[in-house]
Structure formats: C-alpha cells, structure tokens
Tab-separated table of C-alpha atoms and ligand atoms in Angstrom:
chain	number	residue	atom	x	y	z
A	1	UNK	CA	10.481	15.178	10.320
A	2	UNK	CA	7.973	16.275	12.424
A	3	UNK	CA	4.685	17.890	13.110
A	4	UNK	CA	5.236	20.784	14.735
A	5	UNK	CA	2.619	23.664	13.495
A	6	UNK	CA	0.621	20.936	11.095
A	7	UNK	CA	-3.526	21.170	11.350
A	8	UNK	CA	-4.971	18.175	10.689
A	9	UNK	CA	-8.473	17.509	11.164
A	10	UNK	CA	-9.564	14.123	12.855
A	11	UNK	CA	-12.821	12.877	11.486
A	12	UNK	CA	-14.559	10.312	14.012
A	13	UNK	CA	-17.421	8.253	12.757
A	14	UNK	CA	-19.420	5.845	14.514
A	15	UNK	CA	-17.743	2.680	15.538
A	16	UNK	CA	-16.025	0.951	18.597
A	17	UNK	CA	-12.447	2.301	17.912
A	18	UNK	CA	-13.598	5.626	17.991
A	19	UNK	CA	-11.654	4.813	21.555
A	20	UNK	CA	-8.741	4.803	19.947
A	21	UNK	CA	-8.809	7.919	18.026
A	22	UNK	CA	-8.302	9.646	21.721
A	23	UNK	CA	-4.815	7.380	21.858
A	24	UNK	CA	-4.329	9.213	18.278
A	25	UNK	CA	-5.156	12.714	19.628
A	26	UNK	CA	-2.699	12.155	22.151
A	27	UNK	CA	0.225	11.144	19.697
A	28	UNK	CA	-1.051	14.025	16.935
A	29	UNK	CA	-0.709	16.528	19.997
A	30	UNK	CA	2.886	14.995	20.994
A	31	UNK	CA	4.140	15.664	18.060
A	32	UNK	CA	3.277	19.130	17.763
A	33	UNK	CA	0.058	18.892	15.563
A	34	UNK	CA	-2.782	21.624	16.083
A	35	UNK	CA	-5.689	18.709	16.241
A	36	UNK	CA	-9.455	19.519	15.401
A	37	UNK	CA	-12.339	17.017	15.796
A	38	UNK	CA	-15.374	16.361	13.989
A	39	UNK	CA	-17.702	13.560	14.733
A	40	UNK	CA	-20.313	12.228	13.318
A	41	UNK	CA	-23.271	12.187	15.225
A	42	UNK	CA	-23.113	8.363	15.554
A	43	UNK	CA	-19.464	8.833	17.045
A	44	UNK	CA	-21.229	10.256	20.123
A	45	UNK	CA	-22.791	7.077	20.853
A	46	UNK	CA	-19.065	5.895	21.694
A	47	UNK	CA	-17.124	8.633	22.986
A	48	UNK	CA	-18.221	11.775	24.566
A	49	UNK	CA	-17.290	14.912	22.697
A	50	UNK	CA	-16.058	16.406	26.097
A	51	UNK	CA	-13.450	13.530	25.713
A	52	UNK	CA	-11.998	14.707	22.646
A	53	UNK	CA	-12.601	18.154	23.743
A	54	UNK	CA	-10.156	17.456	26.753
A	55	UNK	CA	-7.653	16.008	24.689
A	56	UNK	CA	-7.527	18.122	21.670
A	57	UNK	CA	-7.781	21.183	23.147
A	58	UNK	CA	-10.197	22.533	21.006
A	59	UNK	CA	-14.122	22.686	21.124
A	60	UNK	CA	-15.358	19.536	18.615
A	61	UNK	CA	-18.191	19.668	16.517
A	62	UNK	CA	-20.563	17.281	15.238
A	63	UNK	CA	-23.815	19.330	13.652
A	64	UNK	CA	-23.399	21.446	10.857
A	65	UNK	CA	-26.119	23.546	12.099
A	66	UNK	CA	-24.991	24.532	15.522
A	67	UNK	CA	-25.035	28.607	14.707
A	68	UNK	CA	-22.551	29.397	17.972
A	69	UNK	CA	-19.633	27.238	16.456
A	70	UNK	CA	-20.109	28.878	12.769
A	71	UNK	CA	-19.746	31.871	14.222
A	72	UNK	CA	-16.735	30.869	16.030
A	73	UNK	CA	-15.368	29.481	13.016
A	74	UNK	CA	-17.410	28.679	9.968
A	75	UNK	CA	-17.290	24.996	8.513
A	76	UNK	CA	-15.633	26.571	4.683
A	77	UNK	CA	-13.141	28.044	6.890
A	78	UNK	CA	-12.935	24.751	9.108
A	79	UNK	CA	-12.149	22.571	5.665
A	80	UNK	CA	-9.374	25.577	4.480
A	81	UNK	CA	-7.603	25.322	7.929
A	82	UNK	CA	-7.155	21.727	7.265
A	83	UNK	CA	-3.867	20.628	5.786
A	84	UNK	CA	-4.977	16.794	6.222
A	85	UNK	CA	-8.546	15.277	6.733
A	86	UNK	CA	-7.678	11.720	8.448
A	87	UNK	CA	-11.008	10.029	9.310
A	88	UNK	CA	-10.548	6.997	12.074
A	89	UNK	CA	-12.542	5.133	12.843
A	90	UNK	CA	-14.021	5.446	8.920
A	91	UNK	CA	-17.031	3.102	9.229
A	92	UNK	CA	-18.795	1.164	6.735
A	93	UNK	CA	-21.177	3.718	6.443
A	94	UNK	CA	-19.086	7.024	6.113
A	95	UNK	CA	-17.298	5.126	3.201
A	96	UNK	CA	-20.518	4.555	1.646
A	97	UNK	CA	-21.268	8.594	2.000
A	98	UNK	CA	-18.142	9.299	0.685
A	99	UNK	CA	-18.097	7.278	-2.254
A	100	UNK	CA	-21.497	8.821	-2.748
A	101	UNK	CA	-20.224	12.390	-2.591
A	102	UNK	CA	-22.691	13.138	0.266
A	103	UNK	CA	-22.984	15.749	2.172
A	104	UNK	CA	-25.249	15.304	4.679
A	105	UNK	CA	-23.609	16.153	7.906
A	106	UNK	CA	-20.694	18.237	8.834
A	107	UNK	CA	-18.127	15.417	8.570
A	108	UNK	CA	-18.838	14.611	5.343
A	109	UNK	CA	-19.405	17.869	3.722
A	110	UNK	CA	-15.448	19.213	4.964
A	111	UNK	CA	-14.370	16.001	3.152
A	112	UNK	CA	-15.985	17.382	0.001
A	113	UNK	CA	-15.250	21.367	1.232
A	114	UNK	CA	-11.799	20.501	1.558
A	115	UNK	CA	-8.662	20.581	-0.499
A	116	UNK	CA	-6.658	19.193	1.993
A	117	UNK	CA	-5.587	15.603	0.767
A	118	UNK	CA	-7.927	12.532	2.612
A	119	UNK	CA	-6.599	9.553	4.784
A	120	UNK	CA	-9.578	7.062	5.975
A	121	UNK	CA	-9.056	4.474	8.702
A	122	UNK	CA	-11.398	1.706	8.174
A	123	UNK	CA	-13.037	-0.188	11.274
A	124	UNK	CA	-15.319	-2.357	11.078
A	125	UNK	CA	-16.738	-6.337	11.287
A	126	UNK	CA	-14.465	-8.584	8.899
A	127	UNK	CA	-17.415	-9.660	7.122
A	128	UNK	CA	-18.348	-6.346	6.322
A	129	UNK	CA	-15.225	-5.114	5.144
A	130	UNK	CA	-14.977	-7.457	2.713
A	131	UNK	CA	-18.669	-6.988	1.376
A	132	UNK	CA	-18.272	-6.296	-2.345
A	133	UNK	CA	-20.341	-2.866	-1.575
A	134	UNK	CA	-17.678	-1.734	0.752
A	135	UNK	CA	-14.952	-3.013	-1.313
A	136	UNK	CA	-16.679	-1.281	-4.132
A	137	UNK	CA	-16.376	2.110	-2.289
A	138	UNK	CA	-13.214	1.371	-1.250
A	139	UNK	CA	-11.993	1.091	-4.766
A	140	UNK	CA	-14.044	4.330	-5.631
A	141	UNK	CA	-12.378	6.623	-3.011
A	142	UNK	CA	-8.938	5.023	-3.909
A	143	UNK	CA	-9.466	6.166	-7.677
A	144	UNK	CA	-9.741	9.278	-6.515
A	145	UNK	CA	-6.582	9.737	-4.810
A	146	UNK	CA	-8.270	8.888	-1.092
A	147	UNK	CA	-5.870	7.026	0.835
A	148	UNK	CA	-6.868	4.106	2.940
A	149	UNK	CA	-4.809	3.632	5.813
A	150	UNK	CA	-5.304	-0.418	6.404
A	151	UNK	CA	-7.357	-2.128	8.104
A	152	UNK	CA	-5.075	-4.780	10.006
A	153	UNK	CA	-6.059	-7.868	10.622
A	154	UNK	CA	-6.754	-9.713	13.928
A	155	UNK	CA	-8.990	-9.968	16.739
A	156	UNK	CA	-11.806	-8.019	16.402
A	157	UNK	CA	-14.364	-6.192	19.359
A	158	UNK	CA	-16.897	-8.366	17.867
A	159	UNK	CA	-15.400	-11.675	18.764
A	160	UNK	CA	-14.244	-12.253	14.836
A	161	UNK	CA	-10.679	-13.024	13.418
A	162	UNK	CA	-10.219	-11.259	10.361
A	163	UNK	CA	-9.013	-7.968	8.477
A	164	UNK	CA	-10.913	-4.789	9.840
A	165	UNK	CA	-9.303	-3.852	12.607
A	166	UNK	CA	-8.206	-0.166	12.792
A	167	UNK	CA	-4.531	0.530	12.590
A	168	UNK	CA	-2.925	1.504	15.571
A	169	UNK	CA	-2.887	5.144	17.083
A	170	UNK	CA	0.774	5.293	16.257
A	171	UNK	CA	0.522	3.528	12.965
A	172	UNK	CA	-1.992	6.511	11.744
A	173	UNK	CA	0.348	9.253	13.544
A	174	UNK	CA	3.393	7.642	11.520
A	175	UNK	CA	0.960	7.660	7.994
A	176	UNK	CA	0.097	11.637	8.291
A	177	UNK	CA	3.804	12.554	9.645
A	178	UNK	CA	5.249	10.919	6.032
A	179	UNK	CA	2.118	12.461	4.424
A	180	UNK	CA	3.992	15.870	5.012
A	181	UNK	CA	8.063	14.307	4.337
A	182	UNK	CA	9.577	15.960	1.178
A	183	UNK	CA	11.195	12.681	0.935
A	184	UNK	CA	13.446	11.161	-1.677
A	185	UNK	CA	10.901	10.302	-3.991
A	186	UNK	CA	9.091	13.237	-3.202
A	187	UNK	CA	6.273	14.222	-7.018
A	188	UNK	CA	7.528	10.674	-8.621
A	189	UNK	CA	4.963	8.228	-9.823
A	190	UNK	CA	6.223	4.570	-8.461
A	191	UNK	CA	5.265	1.787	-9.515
A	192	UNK	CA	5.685	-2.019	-7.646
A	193	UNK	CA	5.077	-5.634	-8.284
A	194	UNK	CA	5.226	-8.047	-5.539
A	195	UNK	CA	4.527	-11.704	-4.745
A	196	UNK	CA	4.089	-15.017	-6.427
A	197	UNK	CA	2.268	-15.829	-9.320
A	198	UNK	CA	0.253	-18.521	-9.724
A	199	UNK	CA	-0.670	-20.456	-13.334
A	200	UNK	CA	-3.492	-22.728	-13.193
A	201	UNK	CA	-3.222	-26.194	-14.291
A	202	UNK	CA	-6.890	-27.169	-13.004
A	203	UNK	CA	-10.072	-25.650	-11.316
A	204	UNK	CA	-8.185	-26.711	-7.965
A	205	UNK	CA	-4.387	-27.124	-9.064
A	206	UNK	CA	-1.666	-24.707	-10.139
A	207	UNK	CA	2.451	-24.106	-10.346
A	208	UNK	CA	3.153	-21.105	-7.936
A	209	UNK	CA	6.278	-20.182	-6.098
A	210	UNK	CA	7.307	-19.354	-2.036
A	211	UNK	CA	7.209	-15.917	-2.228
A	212	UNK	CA	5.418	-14.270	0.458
A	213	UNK	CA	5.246	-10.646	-1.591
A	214	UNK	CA	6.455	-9.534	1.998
A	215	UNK	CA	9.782	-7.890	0.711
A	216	UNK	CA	7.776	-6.232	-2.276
A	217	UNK	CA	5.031	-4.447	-0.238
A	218	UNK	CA	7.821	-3.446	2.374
A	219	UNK	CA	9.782	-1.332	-0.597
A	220	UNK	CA	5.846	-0.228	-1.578
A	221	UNK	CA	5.622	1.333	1.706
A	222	UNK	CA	9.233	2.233	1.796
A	223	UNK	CA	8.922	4.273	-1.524
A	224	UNK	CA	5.472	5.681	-0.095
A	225	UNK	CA	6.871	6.790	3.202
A	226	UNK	CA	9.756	8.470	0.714
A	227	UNK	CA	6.620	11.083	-0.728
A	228	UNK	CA	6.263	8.718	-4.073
A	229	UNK	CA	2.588	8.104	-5.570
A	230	UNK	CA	2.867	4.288	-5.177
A	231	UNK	CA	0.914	1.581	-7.280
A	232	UNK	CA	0.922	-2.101	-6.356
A	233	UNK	CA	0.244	-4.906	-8.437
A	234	UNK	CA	0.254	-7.771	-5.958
A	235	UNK	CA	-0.071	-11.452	-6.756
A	236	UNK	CA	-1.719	-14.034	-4.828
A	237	UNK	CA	-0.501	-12.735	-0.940
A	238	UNK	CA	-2.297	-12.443	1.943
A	239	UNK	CA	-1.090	-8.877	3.276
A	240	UNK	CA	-2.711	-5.636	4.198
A	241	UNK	CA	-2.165	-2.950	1.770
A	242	UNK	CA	0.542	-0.883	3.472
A	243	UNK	CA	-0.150	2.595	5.028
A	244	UNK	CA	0.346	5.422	2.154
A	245	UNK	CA	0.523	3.185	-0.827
A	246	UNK	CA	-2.654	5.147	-3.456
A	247	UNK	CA	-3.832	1.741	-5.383
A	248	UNK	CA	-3.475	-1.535	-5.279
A	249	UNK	CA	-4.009	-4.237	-8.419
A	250	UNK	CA	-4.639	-8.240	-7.268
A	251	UNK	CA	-3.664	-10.602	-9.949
A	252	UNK	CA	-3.272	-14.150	-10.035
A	253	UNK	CA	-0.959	-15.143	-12.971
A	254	UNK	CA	1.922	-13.830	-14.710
A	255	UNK	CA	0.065	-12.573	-17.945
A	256	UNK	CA	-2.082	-10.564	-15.324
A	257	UNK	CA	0.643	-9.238	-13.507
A	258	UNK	CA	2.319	-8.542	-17.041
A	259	UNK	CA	-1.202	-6.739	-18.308
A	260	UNK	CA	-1.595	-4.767	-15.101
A	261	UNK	CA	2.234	-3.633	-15.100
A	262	UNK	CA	2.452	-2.331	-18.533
A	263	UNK	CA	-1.007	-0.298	-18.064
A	264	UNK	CA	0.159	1.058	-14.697
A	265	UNK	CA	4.066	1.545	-16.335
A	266	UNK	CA	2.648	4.602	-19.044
A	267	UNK	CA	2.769	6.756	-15.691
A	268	UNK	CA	5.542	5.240	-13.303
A	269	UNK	CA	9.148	7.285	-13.362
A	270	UNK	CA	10.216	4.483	-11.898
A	271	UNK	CA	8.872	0.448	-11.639
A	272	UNK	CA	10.467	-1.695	-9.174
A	273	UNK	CA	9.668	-5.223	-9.877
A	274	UNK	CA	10.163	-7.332	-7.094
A	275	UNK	CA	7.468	-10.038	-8.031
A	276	UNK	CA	8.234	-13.876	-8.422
A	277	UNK	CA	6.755	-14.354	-11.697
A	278	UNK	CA	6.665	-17.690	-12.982
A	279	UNK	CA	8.064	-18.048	-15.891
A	280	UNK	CA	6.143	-20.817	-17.580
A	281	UNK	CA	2.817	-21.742	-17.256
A	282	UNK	CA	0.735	-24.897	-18.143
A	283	UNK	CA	0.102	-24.800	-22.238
A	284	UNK	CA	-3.673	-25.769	-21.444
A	285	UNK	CA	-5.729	-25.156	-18.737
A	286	UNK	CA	-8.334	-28.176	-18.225
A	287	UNK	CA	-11.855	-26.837	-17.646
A	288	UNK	CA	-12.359	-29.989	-15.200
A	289	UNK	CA	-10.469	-31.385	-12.522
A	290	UNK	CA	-7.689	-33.581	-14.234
A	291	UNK	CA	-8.514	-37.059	-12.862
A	292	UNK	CA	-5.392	-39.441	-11.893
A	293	UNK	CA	-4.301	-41.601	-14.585
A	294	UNK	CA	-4.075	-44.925	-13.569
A	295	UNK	CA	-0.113	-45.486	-13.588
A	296	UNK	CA	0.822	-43.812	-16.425
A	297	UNK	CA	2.192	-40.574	-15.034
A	298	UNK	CA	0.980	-37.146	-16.204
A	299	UNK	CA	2.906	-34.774	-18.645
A	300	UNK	CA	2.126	-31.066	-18.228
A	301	UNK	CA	3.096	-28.883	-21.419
A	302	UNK	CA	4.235	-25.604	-20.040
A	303	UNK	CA	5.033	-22.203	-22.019
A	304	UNK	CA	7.336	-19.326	-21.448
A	305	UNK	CA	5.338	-16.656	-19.952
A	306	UNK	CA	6.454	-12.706	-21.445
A	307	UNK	CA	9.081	-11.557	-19.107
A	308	UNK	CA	7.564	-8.241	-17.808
A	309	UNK	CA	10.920	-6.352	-17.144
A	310	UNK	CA	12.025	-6.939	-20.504
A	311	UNK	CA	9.073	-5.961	-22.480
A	312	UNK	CA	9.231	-2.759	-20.451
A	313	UNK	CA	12.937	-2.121	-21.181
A	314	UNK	CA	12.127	-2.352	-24.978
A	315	UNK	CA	9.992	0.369	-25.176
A	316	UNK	CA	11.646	3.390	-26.185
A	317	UNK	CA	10.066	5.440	-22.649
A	318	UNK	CA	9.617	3.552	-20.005
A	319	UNK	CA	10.282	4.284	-16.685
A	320	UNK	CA	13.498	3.387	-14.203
A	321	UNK	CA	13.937	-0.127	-13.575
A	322	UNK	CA	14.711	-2.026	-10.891
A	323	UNK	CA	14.673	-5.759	-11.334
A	324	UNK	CA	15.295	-8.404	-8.367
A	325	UNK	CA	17.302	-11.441	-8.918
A	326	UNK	CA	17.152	-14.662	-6.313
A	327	UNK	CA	19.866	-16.824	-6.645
A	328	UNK	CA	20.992	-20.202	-4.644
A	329	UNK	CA	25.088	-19.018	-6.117
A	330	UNK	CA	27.518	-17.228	-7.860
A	331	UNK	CA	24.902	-14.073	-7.129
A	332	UNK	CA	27.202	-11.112	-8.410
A	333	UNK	CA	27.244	-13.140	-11.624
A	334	UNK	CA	23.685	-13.997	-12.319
A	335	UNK	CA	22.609	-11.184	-11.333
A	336	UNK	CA	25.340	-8.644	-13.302
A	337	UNK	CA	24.143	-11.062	-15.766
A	338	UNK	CA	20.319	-10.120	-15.651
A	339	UNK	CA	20.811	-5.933	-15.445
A	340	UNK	CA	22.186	-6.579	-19.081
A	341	UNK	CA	20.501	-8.675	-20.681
A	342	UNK	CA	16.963	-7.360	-19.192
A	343	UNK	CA	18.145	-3.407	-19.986
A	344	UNK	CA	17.929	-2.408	-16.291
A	345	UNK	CA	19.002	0.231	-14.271
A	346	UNK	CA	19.539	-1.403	-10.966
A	347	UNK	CA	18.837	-5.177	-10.102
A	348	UNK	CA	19.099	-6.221	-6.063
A	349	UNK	CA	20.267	-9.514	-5.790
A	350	UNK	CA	19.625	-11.806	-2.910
A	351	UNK	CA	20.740	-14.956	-2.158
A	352	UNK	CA	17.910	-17.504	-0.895
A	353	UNK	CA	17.835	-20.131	1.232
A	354	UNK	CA	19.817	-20.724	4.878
A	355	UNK	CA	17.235	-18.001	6.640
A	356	UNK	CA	17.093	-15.438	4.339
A	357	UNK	CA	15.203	-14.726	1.308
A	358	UNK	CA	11.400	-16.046	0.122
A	359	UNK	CA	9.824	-17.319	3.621
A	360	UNK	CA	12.340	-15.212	6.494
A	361	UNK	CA	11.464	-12.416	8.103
A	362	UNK	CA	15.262	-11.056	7.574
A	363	UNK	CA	17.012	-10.509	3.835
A	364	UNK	CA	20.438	-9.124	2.783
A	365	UNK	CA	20.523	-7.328	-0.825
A	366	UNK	CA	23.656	-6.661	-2.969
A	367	UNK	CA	22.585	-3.727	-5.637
A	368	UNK	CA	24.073	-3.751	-8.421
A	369	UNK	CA	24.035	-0.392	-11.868
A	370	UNK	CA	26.292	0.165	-14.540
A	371	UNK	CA	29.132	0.998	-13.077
A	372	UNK	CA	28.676	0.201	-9.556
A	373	UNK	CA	27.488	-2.043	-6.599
A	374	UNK	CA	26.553	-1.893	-2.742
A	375	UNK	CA	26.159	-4.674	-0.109
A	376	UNK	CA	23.045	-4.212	2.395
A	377	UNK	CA	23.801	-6.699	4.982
A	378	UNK	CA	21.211	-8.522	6.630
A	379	UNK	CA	18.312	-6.802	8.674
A	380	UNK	CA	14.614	-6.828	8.138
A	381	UNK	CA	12.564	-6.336	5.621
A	382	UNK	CA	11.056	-2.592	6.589
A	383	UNK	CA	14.294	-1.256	7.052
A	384	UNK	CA	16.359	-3.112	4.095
A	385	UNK	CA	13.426	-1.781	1.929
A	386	UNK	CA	14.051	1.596	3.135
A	387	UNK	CA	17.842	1.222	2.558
A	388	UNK	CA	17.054	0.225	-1.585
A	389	UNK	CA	14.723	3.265	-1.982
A	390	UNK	CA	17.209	5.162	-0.741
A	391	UNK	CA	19.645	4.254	-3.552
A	392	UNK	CA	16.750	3.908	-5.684
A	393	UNK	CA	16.419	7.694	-5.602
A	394	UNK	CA	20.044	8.121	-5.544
A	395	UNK	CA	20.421	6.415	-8.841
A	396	UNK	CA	17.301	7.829	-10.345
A	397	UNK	CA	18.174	11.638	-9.545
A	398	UNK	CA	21.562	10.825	-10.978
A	399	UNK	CA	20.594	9.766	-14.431
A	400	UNK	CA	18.282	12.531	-14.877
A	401	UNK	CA	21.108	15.108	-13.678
B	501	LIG	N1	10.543	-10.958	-14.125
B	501	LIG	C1	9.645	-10.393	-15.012
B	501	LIG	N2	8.903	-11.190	-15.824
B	501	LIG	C2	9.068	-12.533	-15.824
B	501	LIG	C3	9.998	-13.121	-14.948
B	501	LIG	C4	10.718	-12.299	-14.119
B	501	LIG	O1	9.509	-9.173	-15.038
B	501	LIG	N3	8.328	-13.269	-16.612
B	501	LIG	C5	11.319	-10.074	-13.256
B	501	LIG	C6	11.137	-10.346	-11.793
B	501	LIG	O2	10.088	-9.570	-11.234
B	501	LIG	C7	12.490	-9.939	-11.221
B	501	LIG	C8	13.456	-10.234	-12.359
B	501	LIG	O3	12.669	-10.322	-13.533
B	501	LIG	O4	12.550	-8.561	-10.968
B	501	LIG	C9	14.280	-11.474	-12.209
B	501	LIG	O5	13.501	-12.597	-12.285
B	501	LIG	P1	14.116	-14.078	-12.471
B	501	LIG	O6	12.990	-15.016	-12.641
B	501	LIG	O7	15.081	-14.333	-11.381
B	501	LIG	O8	14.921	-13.889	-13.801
B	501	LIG	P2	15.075	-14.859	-15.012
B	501	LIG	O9	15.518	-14.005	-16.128
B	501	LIG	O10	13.847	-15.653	-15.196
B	501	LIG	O11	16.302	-15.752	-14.623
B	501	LIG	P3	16.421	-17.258	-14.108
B	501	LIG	O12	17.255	-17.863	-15.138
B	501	LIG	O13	17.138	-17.135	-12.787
B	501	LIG	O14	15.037	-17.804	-13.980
C-alpha cells in the first residue's frame, strides 16, 4: 500500500496545530502523495503560506478571489483534482461552516465543490470540543459520510488535559493511506459493539462489568483500516473514536446497546459483537437514591436482558456474525457451545484472567466456525484485531462463494 501518484488536498484552518500539518506535508510527500494546500485565512495567523509552499511544493492558496491562481488553476478544477480533502487542523469554527454547508471562502467551498470523500482533524480547547454545538456538528458531518479523524486526548497548547488534541502527523498519513487500501472488507457495511454495559440500580448505583471496550474498538479500526464502512455502538468507555470508523452510537445499558444494534444490523453484511453485555439487569430502577437499610440486607430483583446476538440470528436476513465468548475454562467447549446455540458464524474465544483478557493491554483469541478453528497467540490488541478481520473476511467471502 502506498501513495505513490495520490492528490490529496490538505485543508488548514486556523488553530495552533496548524504546525503540525507541515510534519503531515512532510509524511504525505514521503510517501509519494502530490500534496496541495488551502488555508483558511485564519491559518495564516499561524503558519506562513511560504511554509507550506516550501514543503509542498506547490503554490497554496487561501482567497478564492486571487484572479492569478484561477487562472493557474481554477478552484472547480482544484476540488476535481482532489482524490481526498483531509482538513487538519479542522477548528471549531470550520466544523461549524461545514455543518452549515457554507461557502464562504475557498476552503470551504472545495469541501462542498468536491466529490472527493472528506477526512477532518479536529483541534481545538477540550472544553470546546465537547460543547454540545460542536458535538452537534460533529454528528451532522458524520451523517453525512464525513470522517472525523480523532481528536486524542492529552495535554493541550492551552495548558488543559482533555480530548482535542490533533492526531499525530503520522496518525493522519496512516488514516488517508487505508482511505485508498482495497482491503479485505473492501464495499462491506460492518457493524461493531464494544464495551461494558451498565444497568442502573439507582440515580448513583449500577451492575456493570471490567471491560474496557479496548479490544472492540481495536477490531472497529481493524475492519476500517480493511476498506469496511464501520458503525460502533460503544457502551460506557472512555476511548477516542478510532481513525476511519464513519459513526459512532454511545449507550449505556444492554436494552440500548440491543436497540441501537438491531437498527444499525438492517445494513451491516457483517456484525461483530464484541460487547460485554450484561445479561441481567435490576427488575426496578428506584427514582431516589436507595437509602441503607438498617441491618437487614438488600435484595435486588434482576431480569434477563434480550441477548442481542441471538435475536439477530433469528431473523431470517441478518448479517454475518461474529460473537465473542470470555471464559475462566474449558474455552473450546463453552465457546463451541455458544456458536450453536446463538446461530453464529464465527465466535473468538478468549480466556480471561492471568494478564490477558478484560483490563490487559495483550489478548490471545482461539476462533472457532462450523467446521473449523484457529489459535491467535498472544500479542496486542491492534494487531490481534487485525489478525480476526482477516479471517473475518476469509470466512465471510467463503460463505457467499
Ligand atoms: N451477547 C449479546 N447479548 C447479550 C449477552 C451477550 O449479544 N445479552 C453477546 C456478546 O456480545 C458476545 C456473546 O454474546 O459476543 C457472548 O456473550 P456471553 O455473555 O459470554 O454469553 P452467554 O450466552 O451469556 O454465556 P455465559 O453463560 O458465559 O454468560
């Protein structure tokens, strides 16, 4: 993979880590990418268009009405050369713009000239990324098929700790060069669920579980990096979206998680549910803080939740699915067990406890289909994710054959 020949345009708006989009210049030219720059005119206020000039190669532009440069090369023809639009840093404001369909300067009007599919790079203040207006944008341009390449979290220019940060130059470089893979899942609709789920008993108090969702939005990126449209539906976690991955659902308890999977499911070929959902949950829910009873102990009813998998597998179409079993023993069993008795098409089994599973970094999977079964021996996360997609696809292709 590689991207030799490829003409992306790099969108800088105004913001601090508009010095790091020359770092990104540098990798997009390494790797063989014709690079063109547009800033905004705020973006000059940080780095000097000579700068990006030098380092692209190319004259940049920043007004739409600068007659010498149209005639050079006009801005329709700009937005056709384009084969991706990534925009970093994408400020609060130029989200705002966009969400608007503006098209007030040059910057913004390619985005909306262009057919060329539209990565964003959020930087900006913590607080201000997670204003509901920006998050309301946010959730506008993802609707539309926009993809939002983090923010990370961490220290910020400002002083703050928080999400906002702008990914790293070779983070972004690594985004656009599986933006052009004809990978493995290459035109499939995928669909994850990760994390814990979390049934309140209380306003303050609930039953949840360890998992970190870590594993499940490692095979989201995995499947994304692989060409698939990916969907998350994420349970209570505390992890950036990962690079590539087209919408994201938060949920809190299993009949959310269950409601969100089975409206997502209508357009997934394939739903891979690695999720920890709880499977019961308190019968009622008190309104008020329960108060401690004196001595006499306190007995919570709890009901089975709907298992999600199996609900799925009943329909007559539904898409490919891949359940995950933890087990403290007798793995093969329990979870040979589970790929019958939920109707799946692969399960990946792993064994928690003694370093590996909910909490660790590190995880080992056994996968397991009708009719077969491979070990992935211990590594991290990333790359065991990558491994399961892998047979994912392998399995997938093979039952449509
Ligand atoms: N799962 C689900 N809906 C539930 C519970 C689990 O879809 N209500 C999915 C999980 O996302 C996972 C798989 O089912 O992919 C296995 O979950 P697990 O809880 O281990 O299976 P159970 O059938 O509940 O078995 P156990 O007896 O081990 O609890």
């Amino acid at each position: 993979m590689s991207l030799a020949e490829r003409r992306v345009l790099l969108g800088v708006s105004g913001g601090i880590a508009a010095y790091k989009s020359c770092e990104l210049v540098r990798r997009l030219r390494e790797g063989g990418a014709e690079v063109r720059v547009v800033m905004t005119e705020a973006a000059t206020h940080f780095v000097s268009p000579t700068t990006f000039q030098a380092l692209s190669g190319q004259s940049v532009r920043v007004s739409l009405w600068d007659a010498q440069a149209e005639a050079a090369m006009g801005h329709i023809e700009l937005a056709r050369w384009a084969e991706r639009i990534l925009v970093a840093p994408a400020s609060a404001g130029l989200l705002a713009r966009l969400a608007q369909g503006m098209a007030d300067d040059l910057l913004t009007t390619l985005c909306l000239a262009s057919p060329a599919p539209l990565f964003l790079a959020p930087a900006m203040n913590q607080q201000m990324w997670a204003h509901p207006a920006v998050q309301a944008n946010v959730s506008t341009l993802r609707q539309r098929g926009t993809q939002l390449l983090g923010p990370a979290a961490g220290a910020q220019a400002c002083g703050d700790i928080g999400s906002g940060r702008m990914l790293e130059a070779h983070e972004l470089r690594d985004a656009l060069l599986a933006s052009f893979a004809v990978g493995a899942l290459a035109g499939l609709n995928v669909l994850v669920s990760a994390g814990p789920t979390y049934e309140d008993i209380d306003p303050v108090r609930f039953i949840g579980n360890r998992s970190s969702g870590r594993m499940g939005f490692a095979v989201a990126q995995a499947a994304a990096e692989a060409g698939a449209r990916v969907t998350l539906v994420a349970g209570p976690v505390s992890l950036p979206t990962p690079p590539g991955v087209m919408q994201r659902t938060d949920v809190r308890s299993a009949a959310q998680m269950h409601a969100a999977v089975l409206a997502a499911a209508a357009q997934a070929d394939i739903y891979i549910a690695a999720a920890a959902v709880g499977d019961y949950r308190p019968l009622e829910v008190s309104a008020q803080k329960l108060k401690k009873q004196g001595g006499s102990g306190l007995l919570l009813q709890l009901g089975e939740n709907p298992d999600i998998l199996a609900s799925l597998s009943a329909q007559e179409r539904h898409p490919f699915l891949v359940g995950f079993a933890a087990e403290t023993h007798d793995v093969a069993g329990y979870a040979q067990d589970k790929l019958q008795r939920k109707g799946l098409d692969m399960i990946a089994a792993n064994r928690v406890g003694e370093g590996l599973g909910f909490e660790a970094a590190d995880n080992a999977l056994s996968l397991y289909w009708a009719g077969g079964a491979v070990e992935l021996p211990r590594a991290g996360k990333t790359a065991l994710a990558r491994q399961l997609i892998t047979h994912v696809a392998e399995r997938y292709r093979a039952g449509r054959a």
